[in-house]
Amino acid sequence: MVWAANPNLNYLQVKEILLQTADDLADPGWDVETGQGLLDVEEAVERAKQTKGKTLTVSESPILSFTGKGRVTPSVRPASEGTETAIARRNNLAFYVNYLSLARYLLSSNTTKDSAS
């Protein structure tokens, strides 16, 4: 919505507008429980309309090496038993719905052939 209000903004301007217009919910600034706060979309859109878009310039210096600093290693955990059960039920239901659709089709095509003879 912010970009729609002013498509001339670059992504850093949009990010800054969202951060500046968020309603802080707990400790001032970013915190673990509420992040930066609650988005105030109306205020962000109004701020975007009043902000002059800037061209983002990117440095032409190539990245010579990457140390891996700041890399995030995702933790993989199995789904809970409840989630696995729900997935299995959904998959079984989809199988039976497809089976019933096929059965109806076959029965209707046989009925059509029988009545034509």
GROMACS .gro file of C-alpha atoms in nm:
model
  117
    1MET     CA    1   0.000   0.000   0.000
    2VAL     CA    2   0.290   0.232   0.078
    3TRP     CA    3   0.448   0.171  -0.261
    4ALA     CA    4   0.111   0.210  -0.431
    5ALA     CA    5   0.077   0.551  -0.266
    6ASN     CA    6   0.416   0.657  -0.404
    7PRO     CA    7   0.579   0.423  -0.656
    8ASN     CA    8   0.883   0.653  -0.679
    9LEU     CA    9   1.007   0.546  -0.336
   10ASN     CA   10   1.292   0.299  -0.316
   11TYR     CA   11   1.271  -0.003  -0.087
   12LEU     CA   12   1.483   0.161   0.185
   13GLN     CA   13   1.245   0.458   0.198
   14VAL     CA   14   0.945   0.224   0.228
   15LYS     CA   15   1.117   0.031   0.506
   16GLU     CA   16   1.202   0.352   0.692
   17ILE     CA   17   0.845   0.485   0.660
   18LEU     CA   18   0.705   0.159   0.799
   19LEU     CA   19   0.947   0.168   1.092
   20GLN     CA   20   0.888   0.537   1.168
   21THR     CA   21   0.510   0.514   1.161
   22ALA     CA   22   0.473   0.190   1.361
   23ASP     CA   23   0.303   0.225   1.700
   24ASP     CA   24   0.544   0.102   1.965
   25LEU     CA   25   0.366  -0.149   2.189
   26ALA     CA   26   0.620  -0.222   2.462
   27ASP     CA   27   0.971  -0.100   2.538
   28PRO     CA   28   1.084   0.185   2.312
   29GLY     CA   29   1.233   0.056   1.988
   30TRP     CA   30   1.259  -0.304   1.876
   31ASP     CA   31   1.194  -0.579   2.129
   32VAL     CA   32   1.154  -0.956   2.114
   33GLU     CA   33   0.786  -0.969   2.204
   34THR     CA   34   0.641  -0.701   1.976
   35GLY     CA   35   0.917  -0.627   1.725
   36GLN     CA   36   0.903  -0.269   1.605
   37GLY     CA   37   0.537  -0.242   1.700
   38LEU     CA   38   0.202  -0.235   1.523
   39LEU     CA   39   0.191  -0.109   1.165
   40ASP     CA   40  -0.003   0.214   1.122
   41VAL     CA   41  -0.096   0.170   0.758
   42GLU     CA   42  -0.291   0.496   0.728
   43GLU     CA   43  -0.002   0.700   0.867
   44ALA     CA   44   0.250   0.513   0.651
   45VAL     CA   45   0.048   0.580   0.334
   46GLU     CA   46   0.014   0.949   0.421
   47ARG     CA   47   0.388   0.975   0.491
   48ALA     CA   48   0.463   0.801   0.160
   49LYS     CA   49   0.251   1.054  -0.029
   50GLN     CA   50   0.454   1.337   0.127
   51THR     CA   51   0.796   1.178   0.071
   52LYS     CA   52   1.000   1.254  -0.238
   53GLY     CA   53   1.129   0.940  -0.404
   54LYS     CA   54   1.506   0.897  -0.420
   55THR     CA   55   1.705   0.693  -0.665
   56LEU     CA   56   1.890   0.419  -0.485
   57THR     CA   57   2.253   0.401  -0.587
   58VAL     CA   58   2.441   0.079  -0.547
   59SER     CA   59   2.815   0.065  -0.504
   60GLU     CA   60   2.990  -0.098  -0.794
   61SER     CA   61   3.257  -0.259  -0.579
   62PRO     CA   62   3.229  -0.636  -0.604
   63ILE     CA   63   3.206  -0.856  -0.300
   64LEU     CA   64   3.546  -1.021  -0.278
   65SER     CA   65   3.475  -1.261   0.005
   66PHE     CA   66   3.200  -1.371   0.234
   67THR     CA   67   3.286  -1.464   0.591
   68GLY     CA   68   2.946  -1.607   0.675
   69LYS     CA   69   2.909  -1.360   0.961
   70GLY     CA   70   2.542  -1.311   1.037
   71ARG     CA   71   2.438  -1.628   0.861
   72VAL     CA   72   2.131  -1.788   1.012
   73THR     CA   73   2.112  -2.163   1.053
   74PRO     CA   74   1.750  -2.271   1.052
   75SER     CA   75   1.650  -2.528   1.307
   76VAL     CA   76   1.459  -2.818   1.163
   77ARG     CA   77   1.208  -2.993   1.379
   78PRO     CA   78   0.949  -3.254   1.299
   79ALA     CA   79   0.588  -3.154   1.284
   80SER     CA   80   0.382  -3.228   1.592
   81GLU     CA   81   0.171  -3.543   1.605
   82GLY     CA   82  -0.143  -3.330   1.571
   83THR     CA   83  -0.008  -3.167   1.254
   84GLU     CA   84   0.091  -3.504   1.108
   85THR     CA   85  -0.257  -3.640   1.184
   86ALA     CA   86  -0.425  -3.339   1.020
   87ILE     CA   87  -0.209  -3.379   0.707
   88ALA     CA   88  -0.286  -3.751   0.688
   89ARG     CA   89  -0.661  -3.685   0.723
   90ARG     CA   90  -0.647  -3.419   0.453
   91ASN     CA   91  -0.455  -3.651   0.220
   92ASN     CA   92  -0.696  -3.940   0.289
   93LEU     CA   93  -0.994  -3.713   0.228
   94ALA     CA   94  -0.846  -3.592  -0.101
   95PHE     CA   95  -0.787  -3.953  -0.206
   96TYR     CA   96  -1.147  -4.054  -0.129
   97VAL     CA   97  -1.292  -3.748  -0.301
   98ASN     CA   98  -1.092  -3.830  -0.615
   99TYR     CA   99  -1.193  -4.196  -0.588
  100LEU     CA  100  -1.561  -4.107  -0.556
  101SER     CA  101  -1.539  -3.864  -0.850
  102LEU     CA  102  -1.383  -4.136  -1.065
  103ALA     CA  103  -1.646  -4.389  -0.953
  104ARG     CA  104  -1.929  -4.146  -1.039
  105TYR     CA  105  -1.774  -4.079  -1.379
  106LEU     CA  106  -1.736  -4.449  -1.456
  107LEU     CA  107  -2.089  -4.523  -1.342
  108SER     CA  108  -2.233  -4.237  -1.545
  109SER     CA  109  -2.042  -4.340  -1.860
  110ASN     CA  110  -2.164  -4.701  -1.818
  111THR     CA  111  -2.521  -4.579  -1.767
  112THR     CA  112  -2.496  -4.367  -2.082
  113LYS     CA  113  -2.364  -4.666  -2.283
  114ASP     CA  114  -2.637  -4.898  -2.146
  115SER     CA  115  -2.917  -4.656  -2.230
  116ALA     CA  116  -2.776  -4.601  -2.581
  117SER     CA  117  -2.789  -4.976  -2.663
   0.00000   0.00000   0.00000
